[in-house]
CSV table of C-alpha atoms and ligand atoms in Angstrom, one decimal:
chain,number,residue,atom,x,y,z
A,5,UNK,CA,-31.3,7.3,-16.0
A,6,UNK,CA,-27.7,6.0,-16.3
A,7,UNK,CA,-26.7,3.9,-13.3
A,8,UNK,CA,-22.9,4.4,-12.8
A,9,UNK,CA,-21.1,2.4,-10.1
A,10,UNK,CA,-17.9,3.4,-8.2
A,11,UNK,CA,-15.4,1.4,-10.2
A,12,UNK,CA,-12.2,0.5,-8.2
A,13,UNK,CA,-10.8,-1.7,-10.9
A,14,UNK,CA,-7.0,-1.6,-11.4
A,15,UNK,CA,-7.3,-1.4,-15.1
A,16,UNK,CA,-9.1,-1.0,-17.4
A,17,UNK,CA,-10.5,1.5,-15.0
A,18,UNK,CA,-12.6,4.5,-14.3
A,19,UNK,CA,-12.5,7.4,-16.8
A,20,UNK,CA,-13.8,10.9,-16.4
A,21,UNK,CA,-17.5,11.1,-17.0
A,22,UNK,CA,-17.1,14.4,-18.9
A,23,UNK,CA,-14.8,12.7,-21.4
A,24,UNK,CA,-17.1,9.7,-21.8
A,25,UNK,CA,-20.0,12.1,-22.4
A,26,UNK,CA,-18.1,14.1,-25.0
A,27,UNK,CA,-17.1,10.9,-26.8
A,28,UNK,CA,-20.8,9.8,-26.7
A,29,UNK,CA,-21.9,13.2,-28.1
A,30,UNK,CA,-19.3,12.9,-31.0
A,31,UNK,CA,-19.9,9.3,-31.8
A,32,UNK,CA,-22.0,10.0,-34.9
A,33,UNK,CA,-20.3,13.1,-36.1
A,34,UNK,CA,-16.8,14.3,-34.9
A,35,UNK,CA,-16.4,18.0,-35.5
A,36,UNK,CA,-18.5,18.1,-38.6
A,37,UNK,CA,-16.7,15.2,-40.3
A,38,UNK,CA,-19.9,13.1,-40.5
A,39,UNK,CA,-18.3,10.1,-38.8
A,40,UNK,CA,-16.8,9.0,-35.5
A,41,UNK,CA,-13.1,9.0,-34.8
A,42,UNK,CA,-13.3,5.2,-34.8
A,43,UNK,CA,-14.2,5.3,-38.5
A,44,UNK,CA,-11.8,8.0,-39.7
A,45,UNK,CA,-8.7,7.5,-41.7
A,46,UNK,CA,-5.6,8.0,-39.5
A,47,UNK,CA,-4.2,10.0,-42.5
A,48,UNK,CA,-7.0,12.5,-42.4
A,49,UNK,CA,-6.5,16.1,-41.4
A,50,UNK,CA,-9.0,15.7,-38.5
A,51,UNK,CA,-7.0,12.8,-37.0
A,52,UNK,CA,-3.7,14.6,-37.7
A,53,UNK,CA,-4.9,17.4,-35.4
A,54,UNK,CA,-6.1,14.9,-32.8
A,55,UNK,CA,-2.7,13.1,-32.5
A,56,UNK,CA,-0.7,16.3,-32.7
A,57,UNK,CA,-2.9,17.9,-30.0
A,58,UNK,CA,-2.6,14.9,-27.8
A,59,UNK,CA,1.2,14.9,-28.0
A,60,UNK,CA,1.5,18.6,-27.4
A,61,UNK,CA,-0.9,18.5,-24.4
A,62,UNK,CA,1.0,15.5,-22.9
A,63,UNK,CA,4.3,17.4,-23.4
A,64,UNK,CA,2.8,20.4,-21.6
A,65,UNK,CA,1.2,18.4,-18.8
A,66,UNK,CA,4.4,16.4,-18.0
A,67,UNK,CA,6.8,19.2,-19.0
A,68,UNK,CA,8.6,16.8,-21.4
A,69,UNK,CA,11.9,18.3,-22.6
A,70,UNK,CA,12.3,18.8,-26.3
A,71,UNK,CA,15.0,16.2,-26.7
A,72,UNK,CA,12.5,13.5,-25.8
A,73,UNK,CA,10.2,11.7,-28.3
A,74,UNK,CA,6.6,10.8,-27.4
A,75,UNK,CA,5.4,7.6,-29.0
A,76,UNK,CA,1.9,6.3,-29.2
A,77,UNK,CA,2.2,2.5,-29.5
A,78,UNK,CA,0.3,-0.8,-29.0
A,79,UNK,CA,1.1,-4.0,-27.3
A,80,UNK,CA,0.6,-2.8,-23.7
A,81,UNK,CA,3.3,-2.3,-21.1
A,82,UNK,CA,4.1,-6.0,-21.7
A,83,UNK,CA,5.5,-5.3,-25.2
A,84,UNK,CA,7.8,-2.7,-23.6
A,85,UNK,CA,9.3,-5.5,-21.4
A,86,UNK,CA,10.7,-6.8,-24.8
A,87,UNK,CA,11.2,-3.5,-26.7
A,88,UNK,CA,13.3,-2.0,-24.0
A,89,UNK,CA,16.1,-4.6,-24.0
A,90,UNK,CA,15.9,-4.9,-27.8
A,91,UNK,CA,16.5,-1.2,-28.2
A,92,UNK,CA,18.6,-0.3,-25.2
A,93,UNK,CA,20.7,-3.4,-24.3
A,94,UNK,CA,23.1,-2.8,-27.1
A,95,UNK,CA,26.5,-1.9,-25.6
A,96,UNK,CA,27.4,-4.0,-22.6
A,97,UNK,CA,24.3,-6.2,-23.0
A,98,UNK,CA,23.8,-5.8,-19.3
A,99,UNK,CA,20.9,-4.2,-17.4
A,100,UNK,CA,20.0,-3.8,-13.7
A,101,UNK,CA,16.5,-4.4,-12.6
A,102,UNK,CA,14.9,-3.6,-9.2
A,103,UNK,CA,12.2,-6.0,-8.2
A,104,UNK,CA,9.4,-4.3,-6.3
A,105,UNK,CA,6.5,-6.5,-7.5
A,106,UNK,CA,5.2,-9.0,-10.1
A,107,UNK,CA,5.3,-6.6,-13.0
A,108,UNK,CA,9.0,-5.8,-12.3
A,109,UNK,CA,9.6,-9.6,-12.1
A,110,UNK,CA,8.0,-10.0,-15.5
A,111,UNK,CA,10.0,-7.2,-17.0
A,112,UNK,CA,13.3,-8.6,-15.7
A,113,UNK,CA,12.5,-12.1,-16.8
A,114,UNK,CA,11.8,-10.9,-20.4
A,115,UNK,CA,15.1,-8.9,-20.4
A,116,UNK,CA,17.0,-12.0,-19.5
A,117,UNK,CA,16.3,-13.4,-23.0
A,118,UNK,CA,18.4,-10.6,-24.5
A,119,UNK,CA,21.4,-10.1,-22.2
A,120,UNK,CA,22.7,-10.2,-18.6
A,121,UNK,CA,20.2,-9.1,-16.0
A,122,UNK,CA,21.3,-8.3,-12.5
A,123,UNK,CA,18.8,-7.8,-9.8
A,124,UNK,CA,20.1,-4.7,-8.0
A,125,UNK,CA,17.7,-5.1,-5.1
A,126,UNK,CA,14.4,-6.9,-4.3
A,127,UNK,CA,11.7,-6.6,-1.6
A,128,UNK,CA,10.3,-10.0,-2.6
A,129,UNK,CA,11.2,-11.6,0.8
A,130,UNK,CA,9.0,-9.0,2.5
A,131,UNK,CA,6.1,-9.6,0.1
A,132,UNK,CA,7.0,-6.5,-1.8
A,133,UNK,CA,5.7,-4.2,1.0
A,134,UNK,CA,8.5,-1.7,0.6
A,135,UNK,CA,10.7,0.1,-1.9
A,136,UNK,CA,14.5,-0.5,-1.4
A,137,UNK,CA,16.7,2.5,-0.7
A,138,UNK,CA,19.3,2.5,-3.4
A,139,UNK,CA,22.3,4.6,-4.4
A,140,UNK,CA,24.5,4.9,-7.4
A,141,UNK,CA,27.0,2.3,-6.1
A,142,UNK,CA,24.2,-0.3,-6.1
A,143,UNK,CA,24.2,-0.3,-9.9
A,144,UNK,CA,26.8,-1.6,-12.4
A,145,UNK,CA,28.3,1.6,-13.9
A,146,UNK,CA,28.6,-0.2,-17.3
A,147,UNK,CA,25.0,-1.4,-17.3
A,148,UNK,CA,23.1,-0.3,-20.5
A,149,UNK,CA,20.2,0.8,-18.2
A,150,UNK,CA,18.5,0.5,-14.9
A,151,UNK,CA,14.8,-0.5,-14.8
A,152,UNK,CA,12.3,0.3,-12.0
A,153,UNK,CA,8.6,0.0,-11.7
A,154,UNK,CA,7.4,3.4,-10.4
A,155,UNK,CA,4.0,2.4,-9.0
A,156,UNK,CA,3.4,-1.3,-8.1
A,157,UNK,CA,-0.2,-1.8,-9.0
A,158,UNK,CA,-0.6,-5.2,-7.2
A,159,UNK,CA,1.2,-4.4,-4.0
A,160,UNK,CA,0.2,-0.8,-3.6
A,161,UNK,CA,3.7,0.8,-3.3
A,162,UNK,CA,5.3,3.7,-5.1
A,163,UNK,CA,8.9,4.9,-5.3
A,164,UNK,CA,9.1,7.8,-2.9
A,165,UNK,CA,12.3,9.0,-4.6
A,166,UNK,CA,14.0,8.8,-8.0
A,167,UNK,CA,17.2,6.7,-7.6
A,168,UNK,CA,20.5,8.2,-8.7
A,169,UNK,CA,21.8,6.2,-11.5
A,170,UNK,CA,24.5,8.7,-12.6
A,171,UNK,CA,25.0,8.4,-16.4
A,172,UNK,CA,23.3,5.0,-16.6
A,173,UNK,CA,19.9,5.5,-18.4
A,174,UNK,CA,17.0,5.1,-16.0
A,175,UNK,CA,13.9,3.3,-17.4
A,176,UNK,CA,10.6,3.2,-15.6
A,177,UNK,CA,7.3,1.4,-16.0
A,178,UNK,CA,4.9,4.1,-15.0
A,179,UNK,CA,1.7,2.3,-16.1
A,180,UNK,CA,-0.3,2.9,-12.9
A,181,UNK,CA,1.4,6.1,-11.7
A,182,UNK,CA,1.6,8.3,-14.8
A,183,UNK,CA,-0.3,11.6,-14.6
A,184,UNK,CA,-1.0,11.1,-10.9
A,185,UNK,CA,1.6,13.7,-9.8
A,186,UNK,CA,4.4,15.8,-11.4
A,187,UNK,CA,7.6,13.9,-12.1
A,188,UNK,CA,10.9,15.2,-13.4
A,189,UNK,CA,11.0,13.6,-16.8
A,190,UNK,CA,14.6,14.6,-17.3
A,191,UNK,CA,15.7,12.3,-14.6
A,192,UNK,CA,14.5,9.3,-16.7
A,193,UNK,CA,15.7,8.2,-20.1
A,194,UNK,CA,12.5,6.2,-20.8
A,195,UNK,CA,9.1,6.2,-19.3
A,196,UNK,CA,6.4,3.8,-20.5
A,197,UNK,CA,2.8,3.3,-19.5
A,198,UNK,CA,-0.2,1.2,-20.7
A,199,UNK,CA,-3.0,3.7,-21.0
A,200,UNK,CA,-5.7,1.7,-19.3
A,201,UNK,CA,-5.3,3.3,-15.8
A,202,UNK,CA,-5.0,7.1,-15.9
A,203,UNK,CA,-5.0,7.8,-19.6
A,204,UNK,CA,-7.8,6.1,-21.6
A,205,UNK,CA,-8.9,2.7,-23.1
A,206,UNK,CA,-6.6,-0.3,-23.1
A,207,UNK,CA,-4.7,-0.7,-26.4
A,208,UNK,CA,-2.6,2.4,-26.3
A,209,UNK,CA,0.9,2.4,-24.7
A,210,UNK,CA,2.8,5.6,-24.3
A,211,UNK,CA,6.6,5.8,-24.5
A,212,UNK,CA,8.5,8.9,-23.6
A,213,UNK,CA,12.1,8.4,-24.5
A,214,UNK,CA,15.3,10.4,-24.8
A,215,UNK,CA,15.6,10.7,-28.6
A,216,UNK,CA,19.4,10.0,-28.6
A,217,UNK,CA,18.8,6.5,-27.3
A,218,UNK,CA,16.7,5.7,-30.4
A,219,UNK,CA,18.2,4.0,-33.5
A,220,UNK,CA,20.8,1.8,-31.8
A,221,UNK,CA,19.0,-1.6,-32.1
A,222,UNK,CA,20.4,-4.5,-34.1
A,223,UNK,CA,19.4,-4.3,-37.8
A,224,UNK,CA,17.4,-7.5,-37.6
A,225,UNK,CA,15.0,-6.1,-35.0
A,226,UNK,CA,11.3,-6.5,-36.1
A,227,UNK,CA,10.3,-3.2,-37.6
A,228,UNK,CA,7.4,-2.5,-35.2
A,229,UNK,CA,9.7,-3.2,-32.2
A,230,UNK,CA,12.2,-0.5,-33.2
A,231,UNK,CA,11.5,2.8,-31.5
A,232,UNK,CA,13.1,4.5,-34.6
A,233,UNK,CA,10.2,3.3,-36.8
A,234,UNK,CA,7.8,5.2,-34.6
A,235,UNK,CA,9.9,8.2,-34.0
A,236,UNK,CA,10.5,8.7,-37.7
A,237,UNK,CA,6.9,8.3,-38.6
A,238,UNK,CA,5.2,10.3,-35.9
A,239,UNK,CA,3.7,7.1,-34.4
A,240,UNK,CA,2.0,6.5,-37.7
A,241,UNK,CA,4.2,3.9,-39.4
A,242,UNK,CA,1.1,1.7,-39.3
A,243,UNK,CA,-2.4,2.4,-38.1
A,244,UNK,CA,-2.2,3.8,-34.6
A,245,UNK,CA,-4.9,3.1,-31.9
A,246,UNK,CA,-6.8,6.1,-33.2
A,247,UNK,CA,-9.8,6.1,-30.9
A,248,UNK,CA,-7.7,5.5,-27.8
A,249,UNK,CA,-5.5,8.5,-28.8
A,250,UNK,CA,-8.6,10.6,-29.2
A,251,UNK,CA,-9.8,9.7,-25.7
A,252,UNK,CA,-6.4,10.2,-24.2
A,253,UNK,CA,-6.2,13.6,-25.8
A,254,UNK,CA,-9.5,14.6,-24.1
A,255,UNK,CA,-8.1,13.3,-20.7
A,256,UNK,CA,-5.0,15.4,-21.1
A,257,UNK,CA,-7.0,18.5,-21.9
A,258,UNK,CA,-9.2,17.9,-18.9
A,259,UNK,CA,-6.2,17.6,-16.6
A,260,UNK,CA,-4.7,20.8,-18.1
A,261,UNK,CA,-7.9,22.7,-17.6
A,262,UNK,CA,-8.0,21.5,-13.9
A,263,UNK,CA,-4.6,22.9,-13.0
A,264,UNK,CA,-2.2,20.3,-14.4
A,265,UNK,CA,-0.4,17.5,-12.5
A,266,UNK,CA,0.3,19.6,-9.4
A,267,UNK,CA,-3.4,20.0,-8.8
A,268,UNK,CA,-4.0,16.4,-9.7
A,269,UNK,CA,-1.4,15.3,-7.1
A,270,UNK,CA,-3.0,17.4,-4.4
A,271,UNK,CA,-6.4,15.8,-5.1
A,272,UNK,CA,-4.9,12.3,-5.2
A,273,UNK,CA,-3.0,12.8,-2.0
A,274,UNK,CA,-6.2,14.0,-0.3
A,275,UNK,CA,-8.2,11.1,-1.5
A,276,UNK,CA,-5.6,8.4,-0.7
A,277,UNK,CA,-4.7,10.1,2.6
A,278,UNK,CA,-8.4,10.0,3.7
A,279,UNK,CA,-8.5,6.3,2.9
A,280,UNK,CA,-5.2,5.4,4.6
A,281,UNK,CA,-6.0,7.4,7.6
A,282,UNK,CA,-9.2,5.5,8.0
A,283,UNK,CA,-7.5,2.1,7.5
A,284,UNK,CA,-4.7,3.0,10.0
A,285,UNK,CA,-7.3,4.1,12.7
A,286,UNK,CA,-9.5,1.1,12.2
A,287,UNK,CA,-9.2,-2.1,14.2
A,288,UNK,CA,-10.3,-4.4,11.4
A,289,UNK,CA,-8.4,-3.3,8.4
A,290,UNK,CA,-4.6,-2.8,7.8
A,291,UNK,CA,-2.5,-1.7,4.9
A,292,UNK,CA,0.6,-3.9,4.4
A,293,UNK,CA,2.6,-1.3,2.4
A,294,UNK,CA,5.4,0.5,4.4
A,295,UNK,CA,4.1,4.0,5.4
A,296,UNK,CA,6.6,6.0,3.4
A,297,UNK,CA,6.2,3.9,0.2
A,298,UNK,CA,2.5,3.8,-0.2
A,299,UNK,CA,0.8,4.3,-3.6
A,300,UNK,CA,-1.7,7.0,-4.0
A,301,UNK,CA,-3.3,5.1,-6.9
A,302,UNK,CA,-3.7,1.6,-5.6
A,303,UNK,CA,-4.6,1.2,-1.9
A,304,UNK,CA,-4.1,-2.4,-0.8
A,305,UNK,CA,-5.6,-3.5,2.5
A,306,UNK,CA,-6.7,-6.7,4.3
A,307,UNK,CA,-8.8,-7.7,7.3
A,308,UNK,CA,-6.5,-10.5,8.4
A,309,UNK,CA,-9.0,-13.2,7.5
A,310,UNK,CA,-9.2,-14.5,3.9
A,311,UNK,CA,-12.9,-15.4,4.4
A,312,UNK,CA,-13.8,-12.0,5.6
A,313,UNK,CA,-11.9,-10.4,2.8
A,314,UNK,CA,-14.0,-12.4,0.3
A,315,UNK,CA,-17.2,-11.4,2.1
A,316,UNK,CA,-16.1,-7.7,2.0
A,317,UNK,CA,-15.6,-7.8,-1.8
A,318,UNK,CA,-19.0,-9.4,-2.4
A,319,UNK,CA,-20.9,-7.1,-0.1
A,320,UNK,CA,-19.2,-4.0,-1.4
A,321,UNK,CA,-20.3,-5.0,-4.9
A,322,UNK,CA,-23.9,-5.1,-3.7
A,323,UNK,CA,-23.4,-1.5,-2.5
A,324,UNK,CA,-22.2,-0.4,-6.0
A,325,UNK,CA,-18.5,-0.5,-5.1
A,326,UNK,CA,-17.0,-2.6,-7.8
A,327,UNK,CA,-13.8,-4.6,-8.2
A,328,UNK,CA,-12.3,-4.1,-4.7
A,329,UNK,CA,-10.7,-7.6,-4.8
A,330,UNK,CA,-6.9,-7.6,-4.6
A,331,UNK,CA,-5.0,-9.1,-7.5
A,332,UNK,CA,-5.7,-12.8,-8.0
A,333,UNK,CA,-2.1,-13.6,-7.0
A,334,UNK,CA,-2.3,-12.0,-3.5
A,335,UNK,CA,-5.9,-11.7,-2.5
A,336,UNK,CA,-7.1,-9.2,0.1
A,337,UNK,CA,-8.6,-5.9,-1.1
A,338,UNK,CA,-7.4,-3.2,-3.4
A,339,UNK,CA,-9.0,0.1,-4.1
A,340,UNK,CA,-7.6,1.6,-7.3
A,341,UNK,CA,-8.3,5.3,-7.0
A,342,UNK,CA,-7.0,6.8,-10.2
A,343,UNK,CA,-7.4,10.5,-11.2
A,344,UNK,CA,-11.0,10.0,-12.3
A,345,UNK,CA,-12.3,8.5,-9.0
A,346,UNK,CA,-14.4,11.3,-7.4
A,347,UNK,CA,-14.3,12.2,-3.7
A,348,UNK,CA,-17.8,10.7,-3.4
A,349,UNK,CA,-16.3,7.3,-4.4
A,350,UNK,CA,-13.8,7.5,-1.5
A,351,UNK,CA,-16.5,8.6,0.9
A,352,UNK,CA,-18.9,5.8,-0.2
A,353,UNK,CA,-16.1,3.3,0.3
A,354,UNK,CA,-15.2,4.5,3.8
A,355,UNK,CA,-18.8,4.5,4.9
A,356,UNK,CA,-19.2,0.9,3.6
A,357,UNK,CA,-16.0,-0.1,5.4
A,358,UNK,CA,-17.3,1.4,8.7
A,359,UNK,CA,-20.6,-0.4,8.3
A,360,UNK,CA,-18.8,-3.7,7.5
A,361,UNK,CA,-16.5,-3.3,10.5
A,362,UNK,CA,-19.4,-2.6,12.9
A,363,UNK,CA,-21.2,-5.8,11.7
A,364,UNK,CA,-18.1,-7.8,12.7
A,365,UNK,CA,-17.8,-6.6,16.2
B,417,LIG,N1,3.1,-2.9,-15.5
B,417,LIG,C1,2.3,-2.5,-14.5
B,417,LIG,C2,2.8,-1.7,-13.4
B,417,LIG,C3,0.9,-2.8,-14.6
B,417,LIG,O1,0.1,-2.4,-13.6
B,417,LIG,C4,0.5,-3.6,-15.7
B,417,LIG,C5,-1.0,-4.0,-15.8
B,417,LIG,N2,-1.8,-4.0,-14.8
B,417,LIG,C6,1.4,-4.0,-16.6
B,417,LIG,C7,2.7,-3.6,-16.5
B,417,LIG,C8,1.0,-4.9,-17.8
B,417,LIG,O2,0.4,-4.0,-18.7
B,417,LIG,P1,-0.3,-4.5,-20.1
B,417,LIG,O3,-1.5,-5.3,-19.7
B,417,LIG,O4,-0.7,-3.1,-20.6
B,417,LIG,O5,0.7,-5.2,-20.9
């Protein structure tokens, strides 16, 4: 008997059981090849179909326009903090960043090495509990791009709107929000995401970029860091994270077979709504994120007592509810409820919360 827990980790995080089971079933022999995808040449025909299928399915899922390139890279979202300025800060050498959490701060700090960064807005003074309301005039019209962090994994907020940046390319870190709901890709010039939340194992990073922005970096850019290298070589200039792409492809197919991102967003809104409703009605717990800006992927909550928060996390673990601690930088609790979290996980969490609350009164 396999003993699975309800895993609320922010990433690496829960993956669909059917995908794990299929991977397990194919671990000795993928499609009659006599080997696993982990062992297979990335130049083989079998892997060629895997990467092509994954790209096509992602294009269908997210309705990615034809004039965008889809790149399968390594280095995590963190390498994108450097690749973005290296590739896009090439005209005015200026970029505007919106600070909505620690990942946005890190992205901005890295970009400062390559040019002039202006913080267009920040919610830091309010502990990143809300998303600033911005309009075109808040950005420098001559900036090479504007950068936002779509879903703030640590603080549990999400942009409830896409800011109007006019003709300035809009870049977003969608690591913890990608595939949770439909988004209008054409409103962004570049979307990037580490895979280890809604897509697959850590080690794969997806970049969706308007192709006409590629190829403008300085000549001395390291070859791996140039988007052109990857666009020109179908993400196979060097060995791609083949196993991760295979798992990601299965996750994409599963989402497509379940009604695509509209259906996923309905399931996610229902799961997150249930949890927030319970927190809002409870006398013990509260969610610091502003009501209109709440994430449907990372639900952050506190009891108001650090000691009680710690106790909560330990006792939850004893009930098979794993990794409910908030990020080490802010404490409290965080339930990461990505696409693969079943309704039963939310119900089990709420029952535990009720039980824990009763014990305190
Ligand atoms: N951005 C966001 C929004 C994240 O949640 C994370 C990781 N939790 C990162 C960037 C860093 O990603 P990586 O570890 O893939 O570099």
